[in-house]
Coordinates of C-alpha atoms in Angstrom, one line a residue:
M1 CA -237.2 16.0 110.2
A2 CA -235.1 15.3 107.0
D3 CA -231.9 15.4 108.8
Q4 CA -233.1 13.1 111.7
I5 CA -234.1 10.1 109.5
L6 CA -232.3 8.2 106.9
M7 CA -233.4 7.8 103.3
P8 CA -236.2 10.3 103.4
K9 CA -237.6 9.6 100.0
A10 CA -237.4 5.8 100.4
T11 CA -239.3 6.3 103.7
A12 CA -242.0 8.5 101.9
V13 CA -242.4 5.8 99.3
W14 CA -243.2 3.3 102.0
L15 CA -245.6 5.4 104.0
V16 CA -247.4 6.3 100.9
D17 CA -247.8 2.6 99.8
N18 CA -248.4 1.2 103.4
T19 CA -250.3 3.8 105.5
S20 CA -253.3 6.1 105.2
L21 CA -251.3 9.4 106.2
T22 CA -252.0 12.6 104.3
F23 CA -249.5 14.0 102.0
E24 CA -248.7 16.9 104.6
Q25 CA -248.0 14.3 107.5
I26 CA -245.7 12.4 105.2
A27 CA -244.0 15.5 104.0
D28 CA -243.5 16.9 107.6
F29 CA -242.0 13.6 108.7
C30 CA -239.7 13.1 105.9
G31 CA -238.7 16.7 105.5
L32 CA -240.2 16.9 101.8
H33 CA -242.6 19.3 100.0
P34 CA -246.2 17.8 100.0
L35 CA -246.1 18.2 96.1
E36 CA -243.1 16.0 96.1
V37 CA -245.1 13.4 98.2
R38 CA -247.9 13.7 95.7
G39 CA -245.6 13.1 92.8
I40 CA -244.3 9.9 94.7
A41 CA -248.0 8.7 95.1
D42 CA -248.5 9.5 91.3
G43 CA -245.5 7.6 90.3
E44 CA -243.8 10.8 88.8
V45 CA -241.0 11.1 91.7
A46 CA -238.7 8.4 93.2
R47 CA -240.3 5.8 90.6
D48 CA -237.2 3.6 91.0
I49 CA -236.8 4.0 94.7
R50 CA -237.5 1.1 97.1
G51 CA -239.6 1.7 100.1
A52 CA -237.8 1.8 103.5
D53 CA -239.9 0.9 106.7
P54 CA -239.2 3.6 109.3
I55 CA -240.6 1.3 112.0
A56 CA -238.4 -1.6 111.0
N57 CA -235.0 0.6 110.9
G58 CA -235.9 2.3 114.3
Q59 CA -237.0 5.8 113.1
L60 CA -240.7 5.6 113.9
S61 CA -242.7 3.9 116.7
R62 CA -246.0 2.1 115.7
E63 CA -247.9 4.3 118.4
E64 CA -246.8 7.2 116.6
L65 CA -248.0 6.0 113.4
D66 CA -251.2 5.0 114.8
K67 CA -251.8 8.3 116.2
A68 CA -251.2 10.1 113.0
Q69 CA -253.4 7.7 111.2
A70 CA -256.2 8.4 113.5
N71 CA -255.9 12.3 113.4
D72 CA -254.6 14.0 110.0
K73 CA -253.8 17.1 112.0
Y74 CA -251.3 15.1 114.2
R75 CA -247.5 15.4 113.2
M76 CA -245.3 12.3 113.9
N77 CA -242.1 12.6 116.0
A78 CA -239.1 10.7 114.7
L79 CA -237.1 8.3 117.0
V80 CA -233.2 8.7 117.2
S81 CA -232.1 5.9 115.0
R82 CA -228.9 4.0 116.1
H83 CA -228.2 3.5 112.3
A84 CA -228.2 7.4 111.8
E85 CA -226.0 7.9 114.8
L86 CA -223.5 5.4 113.3
L87 CA -223.6 7.1 109.9
K88 CA -223.6 10.7 111.3
P89 CA -220.1 12.3 110.1
T90 CA -217.8 12.8 113.0
K91 CA -215.3 15.9 113.0
K92 CA -211.7 14.8 113.5
A93 CA -210.4 16.0 116.6
P94 CA -207.6 18.5 116.6
R95 CA -204.2 16.9 117.1
Y96 CA -203.1 16.6 120.5
T97 CA -199.5 17.1 121.5
P98 CA -198.4 16.0 125.0
V99 CA -197.2 18.8 127.1
S100 CA -193.5 17.2 127.4
R101 CA -193.5 17.4 123.5
R102 CA -194.9 21.1 122.9
Q103 CA -191.5 22.7 123.5
D104 CA -190.2 20.8 120.7
R105 CA -192.6 22.3 118.1
P106 CA -190.5 25.2 117.3
D107 CA -187.6 23.0 116.4
A108 CA -189.8 21.0 114.0
I109 CA -191.3 24.3 112.5
A110 CA -187.6 25.6 111.8
W111 CA -187.0 22.1 110.3
F112 CA -189.9 22.5 107.9
I113 CA -188.9 26.1 107.1
R114 CA -185.2 25.1 106.3
N115 CA -185.8 21.8 104.6
H116 CA -189.3 22.0 102.9
P117 CA -190.2 25.6 102.1
E118 CA -192.7 24.2 99.6
V119 CA -194.9 22.8 102.6
T120 CA -197.4 25.7 103.6
D121 CA -198.0 27.2 107.0
A122 CA -201.5 25.8 106.9
Q123 CA -200.0 22.4 106.3
I124 CA -197.2 22.8 109.1
S125 CA -200.0 24.1 111.5
K126 CA -202.2 21.0 110.7
I127 CA -199.6 18.3 111.1
L128 CA -197.8 19.8 114.2
G129 CA -200.9 21.1 116.0
T130 CA -199.5 24.6 116.1
T131 CA -200.6 28.0 115.0
K132 CA -199.6 30.3 112.0
A133 CA -198.4 33.0 114.4
T134 CA -196.0 30.6 116.0
I135 CA -194.8 29.6 112.7
E136 CA -194.3 33.1 111.5
Q137 CA -192.4 34.0 114.8
V138 CA -190.1 31.1 114.3
R139 CA -189.5 32.1 110.7
N140 CA -188.6 35.9 111.4
R141 CA -186.9 34.9 114.7
S142 CA -189.1 36.7 116.8
H143 CA -190.1 33.8 119.1
W144 CA -189.6 34.2 122.9
N145 CA -187.0 31.1 122.7
A146 CA -185.5 32.0 119.2
A147 CA -182.0 31.7 120.5
N148 CA -182.5 28.0 121.4
I149 CA -184.4 27.0 118.4
K150 CA -182.7 24.5 116.1
P151 CA -184.2 22.4 113.1
V152 CA -185.0 19.0 114.1
D153 CA -186.8 16.3 112.2
P154 CA -190.4 16.0 113.5
V155 CA -190.3 12.2 113.3
T156 CA -187.3 12.3 115.6
L157 CA -189.1 14.4 118.0
G158 CA -192.1 12.1 117.9
L159 CA -194.5 14.6 116.8
V160 CA -195.5 12.9 113.6
G161 CA -195.1 9.5 111.9
Q162 CA -192.7 8.8 109.0
L163 CA -195.4 7.9 106.7
E164 CA -197.5 10.9 107.5
L165 CA -194.6 13.1 107.0
D166 CA -193.6 11.6 103.6
A167 CA -197.3 12.0 102.4
L168 CA -197.2 15.6 103.3
V169 CA -193.9 16.5 101.8
K170 CA -195.1 14.6 98.7
K171 CA -198.3 16.4 98.3
A172 CA -196.6 19.8 98.9
A173 CA -194.0 18.9 96.3
E174 CA -196.6 18.0 93.6
K175 CA -198.6 21.2 94.3
K176 CA -195.5 23.3 93.9
A177 CA -194.5 21.5 90.6
K178 CA -198.2 22.1 89.1
D179 CA -197.7 25.9 90.2
D180 CA -194.3 26.2 88.8
A181 CA -195.5 24.6 85.6
K182 CA -198.3 27.2 85.3
R183 CA -195.9 30.0 85.8
G184 CA -193.7 28.5 83.1
I185 CA -190.9 27.4 85.5
T186 CA -189.4 24.3 84.1
D187 CA -185.8 24.2 85.6
P188 CA -184.9 23.0 89.0
D189 CA -183.6 26.6 90.0
G190 CA -186.9 28.1 89.1
A191 CA -185.3 30.2 86.4
T192 CA -187.0 30.8 83.1
L193 CA -185.9 31.1 79.5
R194 CA -185.4 34.8 78.4
P195 CA -186.6 35.8 75.1
A196 CA -184.1 35.4 72.2
G197 CA -184.0 39.2 71.8
E198 CA -182.6 39.6 75.4
V199 CA -179.8 37.1 74.9
E200 CA -176.4 38.7 73.8
A201 CA -174.8 37.4 70.8
P202 CA -171.2 36.0 71.8
E203 CA -168.4 38.0 70.2
P204 CA -166.7 35.9 67.4
E205 CA -163.4 34.2 68.5
V206 CA -160.3 34.4 66.3
E207 CA -159.1 30.9 65.9
E208 CA -155.5 30.1 66.3
E209 CA -155.7 27.9 63.2
D210 CA -156.1 31.1 61.0
Y211 CA -152.6 32.2 62.1
R212 CA -151.2 28.7 61.7
R213 CA -152.3 28.6 58.1
R214 CA -150.7 32.0 57.3
G215 CA -147.4 30.8 58.6
S216 CA -146.5 33.7 60.9
V217 CA -148.2 36.2 63.4
S218 CA -147.9 39.9 62.9
A219 CA -148.0 42.7 65.3
E220 CA -151.2 43.7 63.5
D221 CA -152.7 40.3 64.3
V222 CA -151.9 40.9 67.9
F223 CA -152.4 44.5 68.5
G224 CA -154.6 45.4 65.5
K225 CA -153.9 48.1 62.9
S226 CA -152.5 51.3 63.9
T227 CA -154.1 54.7 62.9
P228 CA -151.7 57.2 61.7
S229 CA -151.4 60.3 63.9
V230 CA -151.8 63.7 62.6
E231 CA -148.7 65.7 62.7
A232 CA -149.1 68.9 64.8
D233 CA -146.2 70.6 63.3
E234 CA -147.9 72.2 60.4
E235 CA -146.5 75.3 59.3
D236 CA -148.5 78.5 59.8

């Protein structure tokens, strides 16, 4: 019953204070354990919770309550509360794309792949109402219409709104930045700094000013010192 009534503990508090129902009857109606209801009666549980009248909020009829009070074996049936129906979470319906626009989705997928690789396949699938298999087919050009697919902005195609697209791209970019920071990638190109030991030291350059201070440039300055060759005409 707990999933059919609102505020089960508050309802139990009211039933304990205002009826002659047994702990078991109240526990069954509210979806609680009988010991928990006993704790409410003893003031050890739900001490600061204000009681909620299940009759006033449309979850219990007076007839059901009278039957239960006349027979401690009777278990009350909850009414479907209009308040509970309004508060029940509703699952968001999948995005519907008109048939006339469905042929444009591969173009929008190609646009995401080319311009925003940081957007995941799951995000593309959700915003365009397509499947990951279709996205992969567009990416590796195995789609049946690959020859005619061209990247087109999904806003231009009328598949999404500009604000929705901007929010998605921003969210994907922020996630990528966090992931890059964790991996130590700090520059825009994704390159990391190499350890100092792997960086080759630049060769020292000979400054032209050295020659000028000496007044002239010798052949040794240009070609280096020559090594005397060993004469091969030694006598036997």
